[in-house]
mmCIF file of N, CA and C in Angstrom:
data_model
loop_
_atom_site.group_PDB
_atom_site.id
_atom_site.type_symbol
_atom_site.label_atom_id
_atom_site.label_comp_id
_atom_site.label_asym_id
_atom_site.label_seq_id
_atom_site.Cartn_x
_atom_site.Cartn_y
_atom_site.Cartn_z
ATOM 1 N N MET A 223 94.225 119.600 91.367
ATOM 2 C CA MET A 223 94.030 119.148 90.004
ATOM 3 C C MET A 223 94.952 119.922 89.074
ATOM 4 N N ILE A 224 95.458 119.255 88.092
ATOM 5 C CA ILE A 224 96.278 119.911 87.081
ATOM 6 C C ILE A 224 95.468 119.943 85.796
ATOM 7 N N SER A 225 95.227 121.137 85.319
ATOM 8 C CA SER A 225 94.460 121.267 84.087
ATOM 9 C C SER A 225 95.397 121.115 82.889
ATOM 10 N N PHE A 226 94.822 120.995 81.725
ATOM 11 C CA PHE A 226 95.620 120.789 80.522
ATOM 12 C C PHE A 226 96.440 122.014 80.152
ATOM 13 N N SER A 227 96.064 123.188 80.654
ATOM 14 C CA SER A 227 96.837 124.388 80.337
ATOM 15 C C SER A 227 98.085 124.497 81.207
ATOM 16 N N GLY A 228 98.247 123.573 82.155
ATOM 17 C CA GLY A 228 99.440 123.575 82.991
ATOM 18 C C GLY A 228 99.271 124.329 84.292
ATOM 19 N N ASN A 229 98.122 124.913 84.514
ATOM 20 C CA ASN A 229 97.889 125.633 85.764
ATOM 21 C C ASN A 229 97.623 124.644 86.881
ATOM 22 N N PHE A 230 98.200 124.919 88.048
ATOM 23 C CA PHE A 230 98.014 124.045 89.206
ATOM 24 C C PHE A 230 96.905 124.613 90.070
ATOM 25 N N GLN A 231 95.843 123.828 90.240
ATOM 26 C CA GLN A 231 94.707 124.271 91.032
ATOM 27 C C GLN A 231 94.647 123.442 92.306
ATOM 28 N N THR A 232 94.459 124.115 93.432
ATOM 29 C CA THR A 232 94.371 123.390 94.699
ATOM 30 C C THR A 232 92.943 123.460 95.214
ATOM 31 N N ASN A 233 92.591 122.472 96.003
ATOM 32 C CA ASN A 233 91.318 122.499 96.692
ATOM 33 C C ASN A 233 91.576 122.127 98.144
ATOM 34 N N ASN A 234 90.530 122.072 98.943
ATOM 35 C CA ASN A 234 90.694 121.805 100.369
ATOM 36 C C ASN A 234 91.296 120.436 100.623
ATOM 37 N N PHE A 235 90.906 119.440 99.843
ATOM 38 C CA PHE A 235 91.448 118.099 100.039
ATOM 39 C C PHE A 235 92.956 118.081 99.823
ATOM 40 N N ASN A 236 93.428 118.750 98.784
ATOM 41 C CA ASN A 236 94.868 118.805 98.516
ATOM 42 C C ASN A 236 95.612 119.484 99.652
ATOM 43 N N GLU A 237 95.053 120.562 100.183
ATOM 44 C CA GLU A 237 95.713 121.277 101.274
ATOM 45 C C GLU A 237 95.763 120.428 102.537
ATOM 46 N N ILE A 238 94.690 119.701 102.830
ATOM 47 C CA ILE A 238 94.674 118.817 104.002
ATOM 48 C C ILE A 238 95.678 117.688 103.809
ATOM 49 N N PHE A 239 95.718 117.114 102.620
ATOM 50 C CA PHE A 239 96.651 116.032 102.331
ATOM 51 C C PHE A 239 98.097 116.514 102.443
ATOM 52 N N GLN A 240 98.392 117.694 101.917
ATOM 53 C CA GLN A 240 99.739 118.248 102.013
ATOM 54 C C GLN A 240 100.115 118.504 103.469
ATOM 55 N N PHE A 241 99.160 118.958 104.281
ATOM 56 C CA PHE A 241 99.427 119.182 105.698
ATOM 57 C C PHE A 241 99.729 117.866 106.407
ATOM 58 N N LEU A 242 98.989 116.808 106.089
ATOM 59 C CA LEU A 242 99.240 115.509 106.708
ATOM 60 C C LEU A 242 100.607 114.954 106.317
ATOM 61 N N ILE A 243 100.996 115.131 105.071
ATOM 62 C CA ILE A 243 102.321 114.696 104.627
ATOM 63 C C ILE A 243 103.400 115.479 105.363
ATOM 64 N N LEU A 244 103.211 116.771 105.523
ATOM 65 C CA LEU A 244 104.169 117.597 106.256
ATOM 66 C C LEU A 244 104.263 117.165 107.707
ATOM 67 N N LEU A 245 103.129 116.901 108.334
ATOM 68 C CA LEU A 245 103.107 116.469 109.729
ATOM 69 C C LEU A 245 103.817 115.130 109.903
ATOM 70 N N CYS A 246 103.522 114.182 109.042
ATOM 71 C CA CYS A 246 104.172 112.865 109.126
ATOM 72 C C CYS A 246 105.674 112.975 108.891
ATOM 73 N N SER A 247 106.066 113.810 107.967
ATOM 74 C CA SER A 247 107.487 113.971 107.674
ATOM 75 C C SER A 247 108.233 114.598 108.838
ATOM 76 N N THR A 248 107.620 115.570 109.496
ATOM 77 C CA THR A 248 108.298 116.225 110.612
ATOM 78 C C THR A 248 108.347 115.341 111.846
ATOM 79 N N LEU A 249 107.412 114.409 111.982
ATOM 80 C CA LEU A 249 107.419 113.512 113.136
ATOM 81 C C LEU A 249 108.284 112.279 112.922
ATOM 82 N N CYS A 250 108.565 111.943 111.694
ATOM 83 C CA CYS A 250 109.264 110.694 111.381
ATOM 84 C C CYS A 250 110.662 110.638 111.993
ATOM 85 N N ILE A 251 111.467 111.649 111.794
ATOM 86 C CA ILE A 251 112.857 111.617 112.263
ATOM 87 C C ILE A 251 112.948 111.646 113.784
ATOM 88 N N PRO A 252 112.256 112.557 114.488
ATOM 89 C CA PRO A 252 112.356 112.527 115.959
ATOM 90 C C PRO A 252 111.851 111.224 116.572
ATOM 91 N N LEU A 253 110.792 110.660 116.015
ATOM 92 C CA LEU A 253 110.286 109.398 116.550
ATOM 93 C C LEU A 253 111.256 108.254 116.277
ATOM 94 N N SER A 254 111.914 108.276 115.134
ATOM 95 C CA SER A 254 112.911 107.249 114.838
ATOM 96 C C SER A 254 114.095 107.358 115.784
ATOM 97 N N VAL A 255 114.544 108.580 116.050
ATOM 98 C CA VAL A 255 115.661 108.784 116.973
ATOM 99 C C VAL A 255 115.278 108.325 118.369
ATOM 100 N N GLU A 256 114.061 108.646 118.798
ATOM 101 C CA GLU A 256 113.605 108.217 120.120
ATOM 102 C C GLU A 256 113.526 106.691 120.200
ATOM 103 N N TYR A 257 113.074 106.053 119.144
ATOM 104 C CA TYR A 257 112.999 104.591 119.120
ATOM 105 C C TYR A 257 114.391 103.977 119.244
ATOM 106 N N ILE A 258 115.346 104.541 118.507
ATOM 107 C CA ILE A 258 116.720 104.029 118.563
ATOM 108 C C ILE A 258 117.286 104.189 119.970
ATOM 109 N N GLU A 259 117.029 105.335 120.601
ATOM 110 C CA GLU A 259 117.543 105.567 121.952
ATOM 111 C C GLU A 259 116.885 104.644 122.969
ATOM 112 N N CYS A 260 115.591 104.429 122.854
ATOM 113 C CA CYS A 260 114.877 103.594 123.833
ATOM 114 C C CYS A 260 115.268 102.123 123.724
ATOM 115 N N THR A 261 115.482 101.654 122.517
ATOM 116 C CA THR A 261 115.817 100.238 122.340
ATOM 117 C C THR A 261 117.319 99.986 122.397
ATOM 118 N N LYS A 262 118.104 101.067 122.465
ATOM 119 C CA LYS A 262 119.571 100.969 122.465
ATOM 120 C C LYS A 262 120.078 100.184 121.254
ATOM 121 N N MET A 263 119.410 100.393 120.150
ATOM 122 C CA MET A 263 119.761 99.721 118.899
ATOM 123 C C MET A 263 120.817 100.551 118.169
ATOM 124 N N ALA A 264 121.729 99.890 117.505
ATOM 125 C CA ALA A 264 122.720 100.595 116.694
ATOM 126 C C ALA A 264 122.025 101.222 115.485
ATOM 127 N N ILE A 265 122.523 102.370 115.073
ATOM 128 C CA ILE A 265 121.899 103.078 113.951
ATOM 129 C C ILE A 265 121.971 102.237 112.677
ATOM 130 N N THR A 266 123.093 101.572 112.463
ATOM 131 C CA THR A 266 123.205 100.738 111.253
ATOM 132 C C THR A 266 122.206 99.589 111.290
ATOM 133 N N GLU A 267 121.996 99.014 112.469
ATOM 134 C CA GLU A 267 121.015 97.934 112.589
ATOM 135 C C GLU A 267 119.605 98.455 112.306
ATOM 136 N N PHE A 268 119.305 99.647 112.807
ATOM 137 C CA PHE A 268 117.997 100.252 112.562
ATOM 138 C C PHE A 268 117.794 100.512 111.073
ATOM 139 N N LEU A 269 118.796 101.092 110.426
ATOM 140 C CA LEU A 269 118.675 101.391 108.996
ATOM 141 C C LEU A 269 118.535 100.121 108.172
ATOM 142 N N LEU A 270 119.269 99.082 108.544
ATOM 143 C CA LEU A 270 119.130 97.812 107.829
ATOM 144 C C LEU A 270 117.741 97.221 108.013
ATOM 145 N N SER A 271 117.198 97.313 109.222
ATOM 146 C CA SER A 271 115.857 96.766 109.450
ATOM 147 C C SER A 271 114.802 97.546 108.673
ATOM 148 N N VAL A 272 114.981 98.855 108.568
ATOM 149 C CA VAL A 272 114.034 99.667 107.792
ATOM 150 C C VAL A 272 114.131 99.309 106.311
ATOM 151 N N LEU A 273 115.341 99.165 105.807
ATOM 152 C CA LEU A 273 115.519 98.848 104.388
ATOM 153 C C LEU A 273 115.031 97.450 104.047
ATOM 154 N N ILE A 274 115.248 96.497 104.943
ATOM 155 C CA ILE A 274 114.847 95.117 104.672
ATOM 156 C C ILE A 274 113.335 94.955 104.724
ATOM 157 N N HIS A 275 112.683 95.604 105.675
ATOM 158 C CA HIS A 275 111.240 95.421 105.856
ATOM 159 C C HIS A 275 110.410 96.257 104.899
ATOM 160 N N ASN A 276 111.022 97.123 104.141
ATOM 161 C CA ASN A 276 110.270 97.891 103.155
ATOM 162 C C ASN A 276 110.445 97.231 101.862
#
């Protein structure tokens, strides 16, 4: 929570959420690389498919 005085206060939910974001971020790139290698897809094709489907 951010109070009106500008102080940043954390609670357990925020810490768990930040940990999940960190975990997802660290897994995203290796899993994407593994997917590209397994499907033998070109990197440009993969990036285009990610950009188009989002």
